[in-house]
mmCIF file with all atom_site columns, C-alpha atoms in Angstrom:
data_model
loop_
_atom_site.group_PDB
_atom_site.id
_atom_site.type_symbol
_atom_site.label_atom_id
_atom_site.label_alt_id
_atom_site.label_comp_id
_atom_site.label_asym_id
_atom_site.label_entity_id
_atom_site.label_seq_id
_atom_site.pdbx_PDB_ins_code
_atom_site.Cartn_x
_atom_site.Cartn_y
_atom_site.Cartn_z
_atom_site.occupancy
_atom_site.B_iso_or_equiv
_atom_site.pdbx_formal_charge
_atom_site.auth_seq_id
_atom_site.auth_comp_id
_atom_site.auth_asym_id
_atom_site.auth_atom_id
_atom_site.pdbx_PDB_model_num
ATOM 1   C CA . MET A 1 1   ? -18.970 182.736 -51.603  1.00 66.00 ? 1421 MET A CA 1
ATOM 2   C CA . ILE A 1 2   ? -16.261 185.158 -50.506  1.00 78.00 ? 1422 ILE A CA 1
ATOM 3   C CA . LEU A 1 3   ? -14.708 185.335 -53.986  1.00 66.00 ? 1423 LEU A CA 1
ATOM 4   C CA . ASP A 1 4   ? -18.018 186.653 -55.336  1.00 67.00 ? 1424 ASP A CA 1
ATOM 5   C CA . LEU A 1 5   ? -17.785 189.521 -52.849  1.00 72.00 ? 1425 LEU A CA 1
ATOM 6   C CA . LEU A 1 6   ? -14.203 190.313 -53.761  1.00 75.00 ? 1426 LEU A CA 1
ATOM 7   C CA . PHE A 1 7   ? -14.556 189.663 -57.493  1.00 75.00 ? 1427 PHE A CA 1
ATOM 8   C CA . PRO A 1 8   ? -18.228 190.017 -58.470  1.00 84.00 ? 1428 PRO A CA 1
ATOM 9   C CA . ARG A 1 9   ? -19.282 188.697 -61.867  1.00 86.00 ? 1429 ARG A CA 1
ATOM 10  C CA . LYS A 1 10  ? -19.580 191.470 -64.429  1.00 91.00 ? 1430 LYS A CA 1
ATOM 11  C CA . CYS A 1 11  ? -21.220 191.868 -67.811  1.00 94.00 ? 1431 CYS A CA 1
ATOM 12  C CA . VAL A 1 12  ? -18.615 191.099 -70.476  1.00 94.00 ? 1432 VAL A CA 1
ATOM 13  C CA . LEU A 1 13  ? -19.777 194.048 -72.568  1.00 95.00 ? 1433 LEU A CA 1
ATOM 14  C CA . CYS A 1 14  ? -20.477 196.993 -70.235  1.00 95.00 ? 1434 CYS A CA 1
ATOM 15  C CA . ARG A 1 15  ? -18.789 195.621 -67.076  1.00 93.00 ? 1435 ARG A CA 1
ATOM 16  C CA . ARG A 1 16  ? -21.804 196.261 -64.824  1.00 94.00 ? 1436 ARG A CA 1
ATOM 17  C CA . ILE A 1 17  ? -21.996 193.957 -61.806  1.00 91.00 ? 1437 ILE A CA 1
ATOM 18  C CA . LEU A 1 18  ? -24.403 191.112 -62.572  1.00 91.00 ? 1438 LEU A CA 1
ATOM 19  C CA . ASP A 1 19  ? -27.310 190.008 -60.395  1.00 89.00 ? 1439 ASP A CA 1
ATOM 20  C CA . LYS A 1 20  ? -27.270 186.436 -59.108  1.00 84.00 ? 1440 LYS A CA 1
ATOM 21  C CA . SER A 1 21  ? -29.787 185.459 -61.813  1.00 85.00 ? 1441 SER A CA 1
ATOM 22  C CA . GLN A 1 22  ? -27.678 186.882 -64.654  1.00 87.00 ? 1442 GLN A CA 1
ATOM 23  C CA . THR A 1 23  ? -24.812 185.197 -66.444  1.00 86.00 ? 1443 THR A CA 1
ATOM 24  C CA . ASP A 1 24  ? -22.435 186.737 -68.982  1.00 91.00 ? 1444 ASP A CA 1
ATOM 25  C CA . LEU A 1 25  ? -24.591 189.747 -69.965  1.00 94.00 ? 1445 LEU A CA 1
ATOM 26  C CA . CYS A 1 26  ? -26.638 192.247 -67.970  1.00 94.00 ? 1446 CYS A CA 1
ATOM 27  C CA . GLU A 1 27  ? -30.289 192.862 -68.892  1.00 93.00 ? 1447 GLU A CA 1
ATOM 28  C CA . HIS A 1 28  ? -29.452 196.137 -70.630  1.00 94.00 ? 1448 HIS A CA 1
ATOM 29  C CA . CYS A 1 29  ? -26.838 194.510 -72.880  1.00 94.00 ? 1449 CYS A CA 1
ATOM 30  C CA . ARG A 1 30  ? -29.173 191.578 -73.637  1.00 93.00 ? 1450 ARG A CA 1
ATOM 31  C CA . ARG A 1 31  ? -31.742 194.089 -74.908  1.00 93.00 ? 1451 ARG A CA 1
ATOM 32  C CA . GLU A 1 32  ? -29.531 196.766 -76.489  1.00 94.00 ? 1452 GLU A CA 1
ATOM 33  C CA . SER A 1 33  ? -26.444 194.984 -77.864  1.00 93.00 ? 1453 SER A CA 1
ATOM 34  C CA . PRO A 1 34  ? -25.788 195.005 -81.605  1.00 93.00 ? 1454 PRO A CA 1
ATOM 35  C CA . TRP A 1 35  ? -26.855 191.370 -82.160  1.00 91.00 ? 1455 TRP A CA 1
ATOM 36  C CA . PHE A 1 36  ? -25.916 190.027 -85.579  1.00 89.00 ? 1456 PHE A CA 1
ATOM 37  C CA . THR A 1 37  ? -29.162 189.434 -87.455  1.00 83.00 ? 1457 THR A CA 1
ATOM 38  C CA . ALA A 1 38  ? -28.090 189.097 -91.128  1.00 75.00 ? 1458 ALA A CA 1
ATOM 39  C CA . ARG A 1 39  ? -28.213 185.298 -90.861  1.00 70.00 ? 1459 ARG A CA 1
ATOM 40  C CA . LYS A 1 40  ? -28.744 184.570 -94.561  1.00 67.00 ? 1460 LYS A CA 1
ATOM 41  C CA . GLN A 1 41  ? -25.957 186.814 -95.808  1.00 71.00 ? 1461 GLN A CA 1
ATOM 42  C CA . LYS A 1 42  ? -23.953 185.284 -98.692  1.00 73.00 ? 1462 LYS A CA 1
ATOM 43  C CA . ILE A 1 43  ? -20.170 185.298 -98.766  1.00 75.00 ? 1463 ILE A CA 1
ATOM 44  C CA . PRO A 1 44  ? -18.125 183.851 -101.655 1.00 79.00 ? 1464 PRO A CA 1
ATOM 45  C CA . PHE A 1 45  ? -16.943 180.273 -100.951 1.00 76.00 ? 1465 PHE A CA 1
ATOM 46  C CA . ILE A 1 46  ? -18.981 180.044 -97.731  1.00 76.00 ? 1466 ILE A CA 1
ATOM 47  C CA . ASP A 1 47  ? -22.348 178.277 -97.544  1.00 76.00 ? 1467 ASP A CA 1
ATOM 48  C CA . GLY A 1 48  ? -23.275 179.868 -94.241  1.00 75.00 ? 1468 GLY A CA 1
ATOM 49  C CA . PHE A 1 49  ? -21.901 181.383 -91.080  1.00 79.00 ? 1469 PHE A CA 1
ATOM 50  C CA . CYS A 1 50  ? -23.053 182.742 -87.785  1.00 82.00 ? 1470 CYS A CA 1
ATOM 51  C CA . ALA A 1 51  ? -21.903 185.524 -85.522  1.00 86.00 ? 1471 ALA A CA 1
ATOM 52  C CA . VAL A 1 52  ? -23.231 186.565 -82.156  1.00 91.00 ? 1472 VAL A CA 1
ATOM 53  C CA . PHE A 1 53  ? -22.698 190.318 -82.401  1.00 92.00 ? 1473 PHE A CA 1
ATOM 54  C CA . VAL A 1 54  ? -21.898 193.059 -84.863  1.00 91.00 ? 1474 VAL A CA 1
ATOM 55  C CA . TYR A 1 55  ? -18.331 194.208 -84.151  1.00 89.00 ? 1475 TYR A CA 1
ATOM 56  C CA . GLN A 1 56  ? -19.004 197.745 -82.920  1.00 92.00 ? 1476 GLN A CA 1
ATOM 57  C CA . ASP A 1 57  ? -19.249 199.883 -79.785  1.00 93.00 ? 1477 ASP A CA 1
ATOM 58  C CA . LEU A 1 58  ? -19.296 197.881 -76.512  1.00 95.00 ? 1478 LEU A CA 1
ATOM 59  C CA . VAL A 1 59  ? -18.788 194.599 -78.380  1.00 95.00 ? 1479 VAL A CA 1
ATOM 60  C CA . ARG A 1 60  ? -15.619 195.885 -80.018  1.00 94.00 ? 1480 ARG A CA 1
ATOM 61  C CA . GLU A 1 61  ? -14.305 197.262 -76.721  1.00 95.00 ? 1481 GLU A CA 1
ATOM 62  C CA . SER A 1 62  ? -15.058 193.963 -74.967  1.00 95.00 ? 1482 SER A CA 1
ATOM 63  C CA . ILE A 1 63  ? -13.299 191.868 -77.600  1.00 92.00 ? 1483 ILE A CA 1
ATOM 64  C CA . LEU A 1 64  ? -10.276 194.177 -77.509  1.00 92.00 ? 1484 LEU A CA 1
ATOM 65  C CA . ARG A 1 65  ? -10.129 193.780 -73.707  1.00 93.00 ? 1485 ARG A CA 1
ATOM 66  C CA . TYR A 1 66  ? -10.249 190.006 -74.190  1.00 92.00 ? 1486 TYR A CA 1
ATOM 67  C CA . LYS A 1 67  ? -7.704  189.780 -76.993  1.00 89.00 ? 1487 LYS A CA 1
ATOM 68  C CA . PHE A 1 68  ? -5.191  192.436 -75.980  1.00 91.00 ? 1488 PHE A CA 1
ATOM 69  C CA . ARG A 1 69  ? -5.740  193.413 -72.324  1.00 92.00 ? 1489 ARG A CA 1
ATOM 70  C CA . GLY A 1 70  ? -5.749  190.078 -70.545  1.00 90.00 ? 1490 GLY A CA 1
ATOM 71  C CA . GLN A 1 71  ? -9.470  189.591 -69.871  1.00 90.00 ? 1491 GLN A CA 1
ATOM 72  C CA . THR A 1 72  ? -9.186  185.856 -70.530  1.00 91.00 ? 1492 THR A CA 1
ATOM 73  C CA . SER A 1 73  ? -12.163 185.170 -68.241  1.00 89.00 ? 1493 SER A CA 1
ATOM 74  C CA . TYR A 1 74  ? -14.381 186.408 -71.096  1.00 92.00 ? 1494 TYR A CA 1
ATOM 75  C CA . ALA A 1 75  ? -13.601 183.213 -73.031  1.00 92.00 ? 1495 ALA A CA 1
ATOM 76  C CA . THR A 1 76  ? -16.229 181.225 -71.119  1.00 92.00 ? 1496 THR A CA 1
ATOM 77  C CA . SER A 1 77  ? -18.933 183.816 -71.798  1.00 93.00 ? 1497 SER A CA 1
ATOM 78  C CA . TYR A 1 78  ? -18.022 184.187 -75.462  1.00 92.00 ? 1498 TYR A CA 1
ATOM 79  C CA . GLY A 1 79  ? -17.915 180.404 -75.814  1.00 91.00 ? 1499 GLY A CA 1
ATOM 80  C CA . LYS A 1 80  ? -21.421 179.987 -74.385  1.00 93.00 ? 1500 LYS A CA 1
ATOM 81  C CA . LEU A 1 81  ? -22.842 182.743 -76.579  1.00 92.00 ? 1501 LEU A CA 1
ATOM 82  C CA . LEU A 1 82  ? -21.210 181.311 -79.700  1.00 88.00 ? 1502 LEU A CA 1
ATOM 83  C CA . ALA A 1 83  ? -22.337 177.764 -78.872  1.00 89.00 ? 1503 ALA A CA 1
ATOM 84  C CA . LEU A 1 84  ? -25.946 178.973 -78.580  1.00 89.00 ? 1504 LEU A CA 1
ATOM 85  C CA . CYS A 1 85  ? -25.619 180.788 -81.905  1.00 87.00 ? 1505 CYS A CA 1
ATOM 86  C CA . ILE A 1 86  ? -24.199 177.700 -83.628  1.00 86.00 ? 1506 ILE A CA 1
ATOM 87  C CA . GLN A 1 87  ? -26.931 175.511 -82.146  1.00 88.00 ? 1507 GLN A CA 1
ATOM 88  C CA . GLU A 1 88  ? -29.648 177.926 -83.331  1.00 85.00 ? 1508 GLU A CA 1
ATOM 89  C CA . GLN A 1 89  ? -28.263 178.381 -86.834  1.00 82.00 ? 1509 GLN A CA 1
ATOM 90  C CA . PHE A 1 90  ? -26.762 175.002 -87.672  1.00 81.00 ? 1510 PHE A CA 1
ATOM 91  C CA . GLY A 1 91  ? -28.169 172.544 -85.167  1.00 83.00 ? 1511 GLY A CA 1
ATOM 92  C CA . GLY A 1 92  ? -24.620 172.186 -83.852  1.00 70.00 ? 1512 GLY A CA 1
ATOM 93  C CA . GLU A 1 93  ? -23.267 170.919 -87.209  1.00 77.00 ? 1513 GLU A CA 1
ATOM 94  C CA . PHE A 1 94  ? -20.517 172.981 -88.828  1.00 76.00 ? 1514 PHE A CA 1
ATOM 95  C CA . ASP A 1 95  ? -17.237 172.538 -90.691  1.00 79.00 ? 1515 ASP A CA 1
ATOM 96  C CA . VAL A 1 96  ? -15.039 175.331 -89.357  1.00 78.00 ? 1516 VAL A CA 1
ATOM 97  C CA . LEU A 1 97  ? -14.865 177.483 -86.258  1.00 76.00 ? 1517 LEU A CA 1
ATOM 98  C CA . THR A 1 98  ? -12.469 180.410 -86.561  1.00 76.00 ? 1518 THR A CA 1
ATOM 99  C CA . TYR A 1 99  ? -11.246 183.447 -84.659  1.00 72.00 ? 1519 TYR A CA 1
ATOM 100 C CA . VAL A 1 100 ? -12.241 187.099 -84.795  1.00 63.00 ? 1520 VAL A CA 1
ATOM 101 C CA . PRO A 1 101 ? -9.816  188.741 -87.257  1.00 68.00 ? 1521 PRO A CA 1
ATOM 102 C CA . VAL A 1 102 ? -7.564  191.551 -86.021  1.00 68.00 ? 1522 VAL A CA 1
ATOM 103 C CA . SER A 1 103 ? -8.339  193.712 -89.072  1.00 71.00 ? 1523 SER A CA 1
ATOM 104 C CA . PHE A 1 104 ? -10.415 193.722 -92.257  1.00 70.00 ? 1524 PHE A CA 1
ATOM 105 C CA . ARG A 1 105 ? -7.378  192.541 -94.246  1.00 71.00 ? 1525 ARG A CA 1
#
């Protein structure tokens, strides 16, 4: 498709051009990203939660591009990654889905 030549798909984290077989993340980012692994972490008033990534480095930069620099095309990729996380952790059953906070407060 001509649009793919003009606007190739890129990794949402490092912005490398993706191969035809890749979606959302490049191989390097799939291997090296700060995936959130503390699945059984307890938080007051919350029975459980899931997160795809730890908010640092390339992940932080990517989310800032999405939230504040107009990279709205990332929404589809983030949505897929979060849906897979929710399916893995909760079998698709959950009470609340919320946003990424702007600050710790």
